[in-house]
Short mmCIF file of C-alpha atoms in Angstrom, two decimals:
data_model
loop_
_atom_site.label_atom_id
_atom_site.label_comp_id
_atom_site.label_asym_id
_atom_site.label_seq_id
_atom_site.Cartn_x
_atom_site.Cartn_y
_atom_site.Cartn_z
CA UNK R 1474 -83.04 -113.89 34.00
CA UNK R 1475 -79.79 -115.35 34.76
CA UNK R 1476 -79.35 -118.88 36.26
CA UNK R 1477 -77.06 -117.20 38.93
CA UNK R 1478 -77.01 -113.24 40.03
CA UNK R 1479 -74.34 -111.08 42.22
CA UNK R 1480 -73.59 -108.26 42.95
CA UNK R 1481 -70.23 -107.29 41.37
CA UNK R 1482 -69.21 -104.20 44.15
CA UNK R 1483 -66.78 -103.45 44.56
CA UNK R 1484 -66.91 -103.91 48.55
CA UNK R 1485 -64.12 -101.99 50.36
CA UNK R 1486 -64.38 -102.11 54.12
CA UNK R 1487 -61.87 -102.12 56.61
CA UNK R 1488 -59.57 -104.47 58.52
CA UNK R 1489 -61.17 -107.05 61.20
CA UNK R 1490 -64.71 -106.28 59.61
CA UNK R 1491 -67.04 -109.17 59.17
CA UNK R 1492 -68.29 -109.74 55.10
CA UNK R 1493 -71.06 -110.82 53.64
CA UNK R 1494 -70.89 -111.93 50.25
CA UNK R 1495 -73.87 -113.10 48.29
CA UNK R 1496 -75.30 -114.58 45.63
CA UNK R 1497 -79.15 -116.01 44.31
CA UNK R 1498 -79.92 -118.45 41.57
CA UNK R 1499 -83.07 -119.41 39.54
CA UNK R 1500 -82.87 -122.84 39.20
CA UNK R 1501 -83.76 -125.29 42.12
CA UNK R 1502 -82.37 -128.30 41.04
CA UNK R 1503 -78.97 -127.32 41.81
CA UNK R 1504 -77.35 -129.66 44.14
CA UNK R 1505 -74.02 -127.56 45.55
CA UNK R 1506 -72.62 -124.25 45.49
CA UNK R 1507 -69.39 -123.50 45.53
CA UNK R 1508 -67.14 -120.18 46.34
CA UNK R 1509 -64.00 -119.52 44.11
CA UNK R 1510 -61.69 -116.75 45.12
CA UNK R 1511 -59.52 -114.66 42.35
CA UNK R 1512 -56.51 -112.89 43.25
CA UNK R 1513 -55.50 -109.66 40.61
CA UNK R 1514 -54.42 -111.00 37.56
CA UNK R 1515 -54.86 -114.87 38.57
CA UNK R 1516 -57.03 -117.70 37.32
CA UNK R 1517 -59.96 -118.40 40.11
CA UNK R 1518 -59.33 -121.05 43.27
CA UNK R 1519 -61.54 -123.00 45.05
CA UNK R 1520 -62.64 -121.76 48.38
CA UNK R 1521 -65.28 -123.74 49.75
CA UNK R 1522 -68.48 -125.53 48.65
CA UNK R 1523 -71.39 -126.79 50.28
CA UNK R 1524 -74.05 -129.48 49.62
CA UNK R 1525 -77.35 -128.62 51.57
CA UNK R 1526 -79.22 -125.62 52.98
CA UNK R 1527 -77.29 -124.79 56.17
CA UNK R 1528 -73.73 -123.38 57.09
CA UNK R 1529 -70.49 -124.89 56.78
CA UNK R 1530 -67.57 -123.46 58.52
CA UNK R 1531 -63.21 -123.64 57.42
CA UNK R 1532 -61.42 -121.27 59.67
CA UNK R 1533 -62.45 -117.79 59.05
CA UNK R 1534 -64.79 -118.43 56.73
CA UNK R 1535 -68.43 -119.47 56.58
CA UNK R 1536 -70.82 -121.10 53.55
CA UNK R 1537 -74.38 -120.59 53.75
CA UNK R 1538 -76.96 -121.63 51.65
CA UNK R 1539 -80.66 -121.20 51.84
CA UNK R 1540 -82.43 -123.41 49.14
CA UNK R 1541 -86.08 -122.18 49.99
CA UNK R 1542 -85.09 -117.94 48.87
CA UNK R 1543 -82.55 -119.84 46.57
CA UNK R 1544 -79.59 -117.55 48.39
CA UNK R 1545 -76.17 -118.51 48.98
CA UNK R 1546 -73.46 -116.27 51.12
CA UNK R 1547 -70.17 -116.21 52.28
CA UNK R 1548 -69.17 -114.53 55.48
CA UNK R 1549 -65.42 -113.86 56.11
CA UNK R 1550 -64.96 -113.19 60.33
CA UNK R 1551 -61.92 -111.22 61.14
CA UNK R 1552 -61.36 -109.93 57.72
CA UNK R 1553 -57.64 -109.20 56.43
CA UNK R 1554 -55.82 -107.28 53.83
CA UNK R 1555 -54.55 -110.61 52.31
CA UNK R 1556 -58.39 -111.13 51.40
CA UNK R 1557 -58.75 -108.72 49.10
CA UNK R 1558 -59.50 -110.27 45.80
CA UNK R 1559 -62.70 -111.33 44.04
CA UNK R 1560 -65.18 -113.53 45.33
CA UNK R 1561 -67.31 -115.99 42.76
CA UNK R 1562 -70.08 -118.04 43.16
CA UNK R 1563 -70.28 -121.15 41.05
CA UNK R 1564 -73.12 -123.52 40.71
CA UNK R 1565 -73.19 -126.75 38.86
CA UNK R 1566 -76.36 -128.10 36.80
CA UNK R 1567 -77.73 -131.28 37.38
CA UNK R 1568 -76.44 -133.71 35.34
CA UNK R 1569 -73.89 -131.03 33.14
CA UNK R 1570 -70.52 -131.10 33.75
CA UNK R 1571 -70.01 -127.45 33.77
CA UNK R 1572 -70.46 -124.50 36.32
CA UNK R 1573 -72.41 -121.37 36.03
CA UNK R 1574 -70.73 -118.67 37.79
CA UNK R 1575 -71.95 -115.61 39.05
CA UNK R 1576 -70.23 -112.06 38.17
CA UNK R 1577 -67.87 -111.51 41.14
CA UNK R 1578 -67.42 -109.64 43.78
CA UNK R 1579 -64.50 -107.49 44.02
CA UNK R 1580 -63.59 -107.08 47.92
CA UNK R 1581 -60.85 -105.09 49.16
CA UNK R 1582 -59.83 -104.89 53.04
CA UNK R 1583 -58.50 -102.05 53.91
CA UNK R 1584 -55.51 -101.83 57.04
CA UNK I 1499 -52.42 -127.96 42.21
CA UNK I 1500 -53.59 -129.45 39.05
CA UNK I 1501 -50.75 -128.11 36.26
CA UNK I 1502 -52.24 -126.10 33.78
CA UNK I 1503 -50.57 -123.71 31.40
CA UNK I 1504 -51.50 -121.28 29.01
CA UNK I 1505 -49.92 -119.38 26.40
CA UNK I 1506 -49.36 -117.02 25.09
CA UNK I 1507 -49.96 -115.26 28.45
CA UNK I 1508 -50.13 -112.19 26.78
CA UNK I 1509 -51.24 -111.27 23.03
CA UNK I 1510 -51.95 -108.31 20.93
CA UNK I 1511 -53.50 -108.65 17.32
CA UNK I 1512 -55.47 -106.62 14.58
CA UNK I 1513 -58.95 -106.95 13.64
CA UNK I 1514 -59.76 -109.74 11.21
CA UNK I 1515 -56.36 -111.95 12.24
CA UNK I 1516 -56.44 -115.24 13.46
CA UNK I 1517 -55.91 -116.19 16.57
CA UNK I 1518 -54.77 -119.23 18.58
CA UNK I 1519 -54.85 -119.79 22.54
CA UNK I 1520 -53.21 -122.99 23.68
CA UNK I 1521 -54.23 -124.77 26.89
CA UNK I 1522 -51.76 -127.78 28.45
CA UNK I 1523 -52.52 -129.49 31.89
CA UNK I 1524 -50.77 -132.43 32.94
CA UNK I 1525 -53.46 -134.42 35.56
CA UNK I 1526 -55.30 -136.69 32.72
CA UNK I 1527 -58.26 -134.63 33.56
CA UNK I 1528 -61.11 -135.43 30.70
CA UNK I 1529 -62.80 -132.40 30.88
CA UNK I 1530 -61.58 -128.63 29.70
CA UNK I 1531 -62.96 -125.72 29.52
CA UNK I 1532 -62.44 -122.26 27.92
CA UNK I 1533 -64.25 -119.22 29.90
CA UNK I 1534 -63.77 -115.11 28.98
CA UNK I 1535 -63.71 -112.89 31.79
CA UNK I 1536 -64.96 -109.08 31.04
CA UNK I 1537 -65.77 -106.98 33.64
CA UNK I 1538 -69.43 -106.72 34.98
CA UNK I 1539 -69.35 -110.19 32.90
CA UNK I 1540 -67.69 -112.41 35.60
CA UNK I 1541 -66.81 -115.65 33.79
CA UNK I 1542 -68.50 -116.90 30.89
CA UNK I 1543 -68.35 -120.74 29.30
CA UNK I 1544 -67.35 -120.32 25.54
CA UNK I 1545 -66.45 -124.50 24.78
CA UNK I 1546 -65.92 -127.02 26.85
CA UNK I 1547 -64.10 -130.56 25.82
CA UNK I 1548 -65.84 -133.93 27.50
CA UNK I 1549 -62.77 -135.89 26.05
CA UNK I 1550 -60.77 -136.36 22.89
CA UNK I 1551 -62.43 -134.58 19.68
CA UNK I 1552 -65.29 -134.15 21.94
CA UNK I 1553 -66.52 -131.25 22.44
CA UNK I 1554 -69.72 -128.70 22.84
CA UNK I 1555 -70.59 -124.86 22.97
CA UNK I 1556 -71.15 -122.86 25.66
CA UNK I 1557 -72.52 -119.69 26.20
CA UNK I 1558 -70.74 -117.33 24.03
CA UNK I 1559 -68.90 -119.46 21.27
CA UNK I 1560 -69.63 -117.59 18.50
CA UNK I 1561 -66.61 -116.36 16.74
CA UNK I 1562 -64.46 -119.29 18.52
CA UNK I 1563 -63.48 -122.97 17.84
CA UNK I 1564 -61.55 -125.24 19.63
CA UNK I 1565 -59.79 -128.46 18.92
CA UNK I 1566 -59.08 -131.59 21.14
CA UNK I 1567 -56.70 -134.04 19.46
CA UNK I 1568 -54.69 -134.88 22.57
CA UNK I 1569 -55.53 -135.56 26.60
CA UNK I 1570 -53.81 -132.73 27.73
CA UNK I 1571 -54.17 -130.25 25.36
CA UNK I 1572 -57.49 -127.87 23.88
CA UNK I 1573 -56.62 -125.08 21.97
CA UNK I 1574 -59.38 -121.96 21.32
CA UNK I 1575 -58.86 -120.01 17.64
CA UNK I 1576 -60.69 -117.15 17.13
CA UNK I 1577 -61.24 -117.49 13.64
CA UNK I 1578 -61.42 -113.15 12.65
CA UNK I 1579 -60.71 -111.55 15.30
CA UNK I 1580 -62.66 -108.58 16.76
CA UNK I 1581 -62.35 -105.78 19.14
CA UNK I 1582 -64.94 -107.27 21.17
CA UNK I 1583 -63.45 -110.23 21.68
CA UNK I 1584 -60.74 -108.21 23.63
CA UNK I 1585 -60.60 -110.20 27.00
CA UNK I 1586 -59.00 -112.46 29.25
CA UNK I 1587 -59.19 -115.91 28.39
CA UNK I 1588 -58.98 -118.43 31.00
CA UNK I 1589 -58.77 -122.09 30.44
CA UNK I 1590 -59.91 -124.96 33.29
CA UNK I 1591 -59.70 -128.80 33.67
CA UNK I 1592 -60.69 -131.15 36.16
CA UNK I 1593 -61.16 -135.14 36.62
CA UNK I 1594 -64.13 -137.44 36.91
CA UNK I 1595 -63.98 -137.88 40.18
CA UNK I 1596 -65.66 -136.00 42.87
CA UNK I 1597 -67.22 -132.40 42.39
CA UNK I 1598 -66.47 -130.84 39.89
CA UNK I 1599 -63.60 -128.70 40.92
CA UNK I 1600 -62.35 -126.70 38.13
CA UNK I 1601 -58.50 -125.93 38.20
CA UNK I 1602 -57.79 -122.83 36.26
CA UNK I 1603 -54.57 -121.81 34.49
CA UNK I 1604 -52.96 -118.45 34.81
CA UNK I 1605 -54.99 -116.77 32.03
CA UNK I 1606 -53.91 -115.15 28.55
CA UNK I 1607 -54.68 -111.23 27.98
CA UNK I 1608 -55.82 -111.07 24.49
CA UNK I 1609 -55.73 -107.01 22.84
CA UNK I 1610 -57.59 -106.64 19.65
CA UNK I 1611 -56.53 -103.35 17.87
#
């Protein structure tokens, strides 16, 4: 099984629609999760991480993590064109310095 | 934005060639990383550097080698090229400080014929 799992898509879905992006992992000792986003033909970004079970919020987007189904999503309210691109899901091993991603989701918004 | 380059961006080579990706960033990060990205694959660890001439597998590393001699710099060679090492090739950095938020360069497009 692989540490971390998602579902690649692609996702199309149109303008203003709320997204749901999500990942699960095998390993429980994980301590953050973290959301890079890839535009076409670019190297990945940072979006947002998170530390503990719960939601964190930056603008239009939301982090959620649920430690006890081992589950991690990322909602996008309000969705826009200029969010198409693909979504990863990173985790980092205790103690490694390295990140385990998952396989992407490639979202398109459609106007 | 951390500065990290790679080149070339773009290569095409025959089977059984040698090949050599360079990676250059510029924020005194100590740690580097080299990942493929194939689709359905999403992006997988092939070597990662811990500091000068230090350095470990990942993942996928057969076929590849890399080499640390400066701060800034970790280069990947694929030693005999092969078709299915036909891929994207991204390379990453980041500091000791912190999370660990990988800064990625733009990415090289390798073609093996």
């Amino acid at each position: 099984q692989k540490e971390v799992e998602q579902d690649p898509g692609p996702l199309s879905v149109p303008e203003g629609a709320i997204v749901s992006l999500n990942c699960t992992y095998s390993n429980s000792a994980f301590q953050y999760f973290m959301w890079y986003r890839q535009y076409s033909r670019k190297g990945p970004e940072l979006l947002m991480y998170t530390y503990s079970s719960g939601n964190k919020e930056d603008g239009r987007f939301t982090a959620q993590v649920d430690k006890s189904s081992k589950y991690i999503s990322l909602f996008i309210r309000d969705s826009q064109p200029s969010d198409s691109a693909t979504y990863l899901c990173a985790i980092p091993p205790r103690g490694a310095q390295k990140l385990v991603f998952g396989q992407g989701t490639r979202l398109t918004i459609n106007p | 934005d951390a500065g990290i380059t790679q080149s070339p961006r773009h290569k095409v080579t025959e089977t059984g060639t040698p090949v050599t990706l360079r990676c250059h960033q510029t924020e005194n990060h100590r740690y580097m990383y080299w990942y493929r990205q194939d689709p359905g694959h999403g992006l997988r660890l092939i070597h990662y550097s811990y500091g000068v001439k230090d350095t470990d597998k990942g993942e996928v590393s057969d076929g590849y080698s890399v080499s640390r001699s400066k701060t800034e710099d970790f280069l990947l060679t694929l030693e005999s090229a092969t078709s299915s090492q036909t891929s994207v090739y991204f390379c990453a950095s980041h500091g000791t400080s912190g999370i660990n938020e990988q800064f990625f360069g733009p990415g090289t497009r390798l073609t093996v014929l």
